[in-house]
Amino acid sequence: MVLAWTSLIGMDEHSNSKTPVTLLGLGNMGTALARAWLAAGHPLTVWNRTPERAEPLVREGARAAATPAEAVASAAGPVVLCLLDDASVGETLDGADLRGKEVVNLTTSTPAQSRERARWAEERGARALSGGIMAVPPMIGRPETGGYVLYSGDRALFERHRETLAAPAGTRFVGEDPGHAALHDIALLSAMTGMFAGMTHAFALVAPEKDLDRSGFAALLAEWLGAMSGAAHGIAAQLESGDYTQGVASSLAMMAAADDTLLTTARDQSVDPRLLVPYMELMRRRVAQGHGAEGLAGVVGLLSGE
Ligand code: NDP
């Protein structure tokens, strides 16, 4: 009798050493996650409210569950949720028996929602990990793009499934508070929003100049923002020491004085300065309070009500 090589080493043809994953939610992000786990060889069970969205994945090797309760009941590994919002997580898991299950919630939520959802799952007998995805779907399964997922909550659960969770994107564990993944996520997105506001204003300033090379300007802009992003480390050091003048090379007083040049140029270029003005007003207020020698941590203090 001829034995398959798998039998000779004690495996049957269907065995798979990869952790099985159960995924609830097959929107754009959920589908990208599903494909990454399939590509990495993980047995995958999927469920989606609109069942048709599971069909291509079933053809690619996933198993479709008829209901969330059935998907959760059959889960022998992490149950990952990637749904629209926290309310849809509640609706989806309502009626599922979570006892002994490992819930990994990657649905974008507020920190408070994440804490409450983790507590809710734990009350129902599950272990819980919260996540915030810092990537867009085309970055999933492509580590070279630098996308990653922030995790917080049950550290042991994260460690146990670290390798499985790393299949779609890099992983960053940011603490045992289940709200901290969401807090980091929202803080990073908020910083990005400010950066986009600055970019928008910058492009508006050069827009009237018909002979200006837009792509050349874009390259300068991206390089400049990259160089300036290091200021984050200075702010952190000042906040940690409590001395907001520590290591200051560009004081609030100097920056507030330069604001007039920025505003005059906006007026000369017929650009509405509304994206800059609120931030400039905060800097001026801090200077007026006698803190002109501080760096940007002084504005953090002002915003936090110090
Ligand atoms: P989509 O809008 O593409 O998909 C939403 C998913 O949620 C679908 O599976 C949808 O099911 C499901 N859903 C919505 N409401 C309910 C409900 N009441 N009950 C059950 N299922 C429901 O969103 P994405 O996949 O893009 O995003 C999913 C999560 O990933 C979100 O939290 C998002 O913030 C986060 N994320 C997305 C990024 C992106 O660029 N796409 C980037 C980073 C994070 P159905 O198919 O039936 O409508």
Tab-separated table of N, CA, C and O and ligand atoms in Angstrom, residues 24-31 33 47-51 53 81-89 91-92 106-109 132-138 185 189, ligand 1:
chain	number	residue	atom	x	y	z
A	24	LEU	N	-16.541	37.728	11.750
A	24	LEU	CA	-17.900	38.231	11.571
A	24	LEU	C	-17.803	39.625	10.954
A	24	LEU	O	-17.237	40.537	11.568
A	25	GLY	N	-18.322	39.765	9.749
A	25	GLY	CA	-18.266	41.058	9.062
A	25	GLY	C	-17.382	40.982	7.839
A	25	GLY	O	-16.169	40.820	7.946
A	26	LEU	N	-18.018	41.083	6.667
A	26	LEU	CA	-17.277	40.976	5.401
A	26	LEU	C	-17.522	42.208	4.536
A	26	LEU	O	-17.883	42.106	3.369
A	27	GLY	N	-17.354	43.378	5.146
A	27	GLY	CA	-17.344	44.608	4.357
A	27	GLY	C	-15.992	44.704	3.653
A	27	GLY	O	-15.279	43.698	3.500
A	28	ASN	N	-15.630	45.902	3.256
A	28	ASN	CA	-14.346	46.062	2.551
A	28	ASN	C	-13.172	45.603	3.411
A	28	ASN	O	-12.268	44.909	2.936
A	29	MET	N	-13.189	45.993	4.688
A	29	MET	CA	-12.072	45.631	5.561
A	29	MET	C	-12.135	44.155	5.943
A	29	MET	O	-11.125	43.444	5.909
A	30	GLY	N	-13.337	43.683	6.314
A	30	GLY	CA	-13.475	42.281	6.717
A	30	GLY	C	-13.051	41.345	5.593
A	30	GLY	O	-12.361	40.335	5.825
A	31	THR	N	-13.419	41.672	4.365
A	31	THR	CA	-13.050	40.826	3.220
A	31	THR	C	-11.528	40.799	3.032
A	31	THR	O	-10.944	39.743	2.762
A	33	LEU	N	-9.307	41.237	5.411
A	33	LEU	CA	-8.770	40.419	6.513
A	33	LEU	C	-8.944	38.931	6.190
A	33	LEU	O	-8.036	38.116	6.387
A	47	TRP	N	-18.987	34.894	8.616
A	47	TRP	CA	-20.408	35.217	8.611
A	47	TRP	C	-20.555	36.683	8.221
A	47	TRP	O	-19.736	37.521	8.609
A	48	ASN	N	-21.599	36.973	7.424
A	48	ASN	CA	-21.919	38.361	7.108
A	48	ASN	C	-23.433	38.509	7.042
A	48	ASN	O	-24.138	37.597	6.607
A	49	ARG	N	-23.916	39.681	7.492
A	49	ARG	CA	-25.368	39.909	7.521
A	49	ARG	C	-25.968	39.705	6.139
A	49	ARG	O	-27.008	39.072	5.986
A	50	THR	N	-25.309	40.224	5.111
A	50	THR	CA	-25.741	39.968	3.729
A	50	THR	C	-24.938	38.767	3.248
A	50	THR	O	-23.748	38.886	2.944
A	51	PRO	N	-25.575	37.569	3.191
A	51	PRO	CA	-24.790	36.334	3.016
A	51	PRO	C	-24.035	36.270	1.687
A	51	PRO	O	-22.979	35.636	1.613
A	53	ARG	N	-22.104	38.201	0.350
A	53	ARG	CA	-20.712	38.694	0.418
A	53	ARG	C	-19.742	37.599	0.860
A	53	ARG	O	-18.531	37.752	0.711
A	81	LEU	N	-14.316	40.409	15.107
A	81	LEU	CA	-15.440	41.200	14.608
A	81	LEU	C	-14.910	42.400	13.852
A	81	LEU	O	-14.072	43.146	14.370
A	82	CYS	N	-15.400	42.593	12.631
A	82	CYS	CA	-15.022	43.777	11.856
A	82	CYS	C	-16.296	44.317	11.226
A	82	CYS	O	-16.604	44.044	10.064
A	83	LEU	N	-17.063	45.041	12.037
A	83	LEU	CA	-18.384	45.524	11.632
A	83	LEU	C	-18.384	47.042	11.572
A	83	LEU	O	-17.392	47.691	11.923
A	84	LEU	N	-19.515	47.589	11.155
A	84	LEU	CA	-19.579	49.024	10.902
A	84	LEU	C	-19.291	49.853	12.149
A	84	LEU	O	-18.496	50.794	12.111
A	85	ASP	N	-19.976	49.499	13.252
A	85	ASP	CA	-19.835	50.297	14.474
A	85	ASP	C	-20.182	49.431	15.681
A	85	ASP	O	-20.569	48.263	15.541
A	86	ASP	N	-20.047	50.039	16.857
A	86	ASP	CA	-20.248	49.272	18.085
A	86	ASP	C	-21.670	48.710	18.189
A	86	ASP	O	-21.856	47.588	18.662
A	87	ALA	N	-22.666	49.482	17.725
A	87	ALA	CA	-24.045	48.991	17.810
A	87	ALA	C	-24.203	47.702	17.011
A	87	ALA	O	-24.884	46.758	17.453
A	88	SER	N	-23.546	47.634	15.838
A	88	SER	CA	-23.686	46.412	15.028
A	88	SER	C	-22.993	45.225	15.693
A	88	SER	O	-23.421	44.083	15.515
A	89	VAL	N	-21.978	45.493	16.514
A	89	VAL	CA	-21.337	44.396	17.268
A	89	VAL	C	-22.332	43.836	18.282
A	89	VAL	O	-22.506	42.612	18.403
A	91	GLU	N	-25.625	43.980	18.191
A	91	GLU	CA	-26.712	43.255	17.492
A	91	GLU	C	-26.240	41.880	17.030
A	91	GLU	O	-26.960	40.891	17.121
A	92	THR	N	-25.010	41.832	16.513
A	92	THR	CA	-24.506	40.587	15.933
A	92	THR	C	-24.255	39.525	17.000
A	92	THR	O	-24.560	38.345	16.804
A	106	LEU	N	-12.327	44.291	16.209
A	106	LEU	CA	-11.564	45.257	15.407
A	106	LEU	C	-12.447	46.376	14.853
A	106	LEU	O	-12.028	47.145	13.998
A	107	THR	N	-13.691	46.438	15.344
A	107	THR	CA	-14.629	47.462	14.874
A	107	THR	C	-14.238	48.822	15.453
A	107	THR	O	-14.025	48.938	16.662
A	108	THR	N	-14.137	49.842	14.613
A	108	THR	CA	-13.776	51.173	15.115
A	108	THR	C	-14.817	51.634	16.138
A	108	THR	O	-16.022	51.623	15.868
A	109	SER	N	-14.344	52.023	17.313
A	109	SER	CA	-15.226	52.401	18.426
A	109	SER	C	-14.569	53.536	19.193
A	109	SER	O	-13.373	53.778	19.039
A	132	GLY	N	-7.754	48.500	16.900
A	132	GLY	CA	-8.007	49.649	16.025
A	132	GLY	C	-7.121	49.488	14.798
A	132	GLY	O	-5.896	49.371	14.927
A	133	ILE	N	-7.730	49.465	13.637
A	133	ILE	CA	-6.972	49.153	12.415
A	133	ILE	C	-6.373	50.425	11.821
A	133	ILE	O	-7.100	51.341	11.429
A	134	MET	N	-5.051	50.474	11.757
A	134	MET	CA	-4.366	51.637	11.177
A	134	MET	C	-3.899	51.256	9.761
A	134	MET	O	-2.700	51.152	9.471
A	135	ALA	N	-4.863	51.034	8.910
A	135	ALA	CA	-4.572	50.631	7.525
A	135	ALA	C	-5.859	50.756	6.734
A	135	ALA	O	-6.943	50.788	7.318
A	136	VAL	N	-5.738	50.826	5.419
A	136	VAL	CA	-6.914	50.733	4.552
A	136	VAL	C	-6.862	49.356	3.885
A	136	VAL	O	-5.790	48.726	3.864
A	137	PRO	N	-7.999	48.876	3.371
A	137	PRO	CA	-8.029	47.487	2.888
A	137	PRO	C	-6.894	47.080	1.939
A	137	PRO	O	-6.347	45.979	2.098
A	138	PRO	N	-6.462	47.928	0.993
A	138	PRO	CA	-5.387	47.462	0.097
A	138	PRO	C	-4.054	47.221	0.820
A	138	PRO	O	-3.149	46.596	0.261
A	185	ASP	N	-5.866	54.956	18.375
A	185	ASP	CA	-6.405	55.031	17.013
A	185	ASP	C	-6.966	56.436	16.756
A	185	ASP	O	-6.591	57.118	15.785
A	189	LEU	N	-5.641	59.411	14.286
A	189	LEU	CA	-6.508	59.941	13.217
A	189	LEU	C	-6.732	61.443	13.394
A	189	LEU	O	-6.833	62.190	12.412
B	1	NDP	P1	-18.148	48.434	5.202
B	1	NDP	O1	-19.137	49.548	5.223
B	1	NDP	O2	-17.512	48.035	3.919
B	1	NDP	O3	-18.807	47.134	5.860
B	1	NDP	C1	-19.580	47.220	7.020
B	1	NDP	C2	-19.819	45.826	7.542
B	1	NDP	O4	-20.640	45.911	8.722
B	1	NDP	C3	-20.572	44.918	6.555
B	1	NDP	O5	-20.129	43.596	6.757
B	1	NDP	C4	-22.009	45.100	7.022
B	1	NDP	O6	-22.834	44.033	6.655
B	1	NDP	C5	-21.809	45.107	8.514
B	1	NDP	N1	-22.916	45.667	9.268
B	1	NDP	C6	-23.341	46.962	9.262
B	1	NDP	N2	-24.382	47.105	10.113
B	1	NDP	C7	-24.612	45.875	10.645
B	1	NDP	C8	-25.546	45.393	11.595
B	1	NDP	N3	-26.432	46.194	12.171
B	1	NDP	N4	-25.490	44.085	11.929
B	1	NDP	C9	-24.570	43.258	11.352
B	1	NDP	N5	-23.657	43.649	10.435
B	1	NDP	C10	-23.678	44.963	10.108
B	1	NDP	O7	-17.027	48.845	6.282
B	1	NDP	P2	-15.513	48.343	6.358
B	1	NDP	O8	-15.459	46.884	6.175
B	1	NDP	O9	-14.667	49.218	5.510
B	1	NDP	O10	-15.185	48.710	7.867
B	1	NDP	C11	-15.419	47.790	8.929
B	1	NDP	C12	-14.737	48.325	10.172
B	1	NDP	O11	-13.344	48.507	9.890
B	1	NDP	C13	-15.297	49.690	10.609
B	1	NDP	O12	-15.365	49.741	12.006
B	1	NDP	C14	-14.253	50.663	10.062
B	1	NDP	O13	-14.201	51.872	10.785
B	1	NDP	C15	-12.985	49.844	10.240
B	1	NDP	N6	-11.911	50.349	9.380
B	1	NDP	C16	-12.104	50.462	8.033
B	1	NDP	C17	-11.135	51.032	7.233
B	1	NDP	C18	-11.330	51.187	5.748
B	1	NDP	O14	-10.558	51.945	5.139
B	1	NDP	N7	-12.291	50.526	5.136
B	1	NDP	C19	-9.860	51.539	7.820
B	1	NDP	C20	-9.719	51.281	9.240
B	1	NDP	C21	-10.733	50.739	9.986
B	1	NDP	P3	-23.625	44.043	5.246
B	1	NDP	O15	-22.651	43.534	4.228
B	1	NDP	O16	-24.787	43.154	5.475
B	1	NDP	O17	-24.033	45.480	4.978
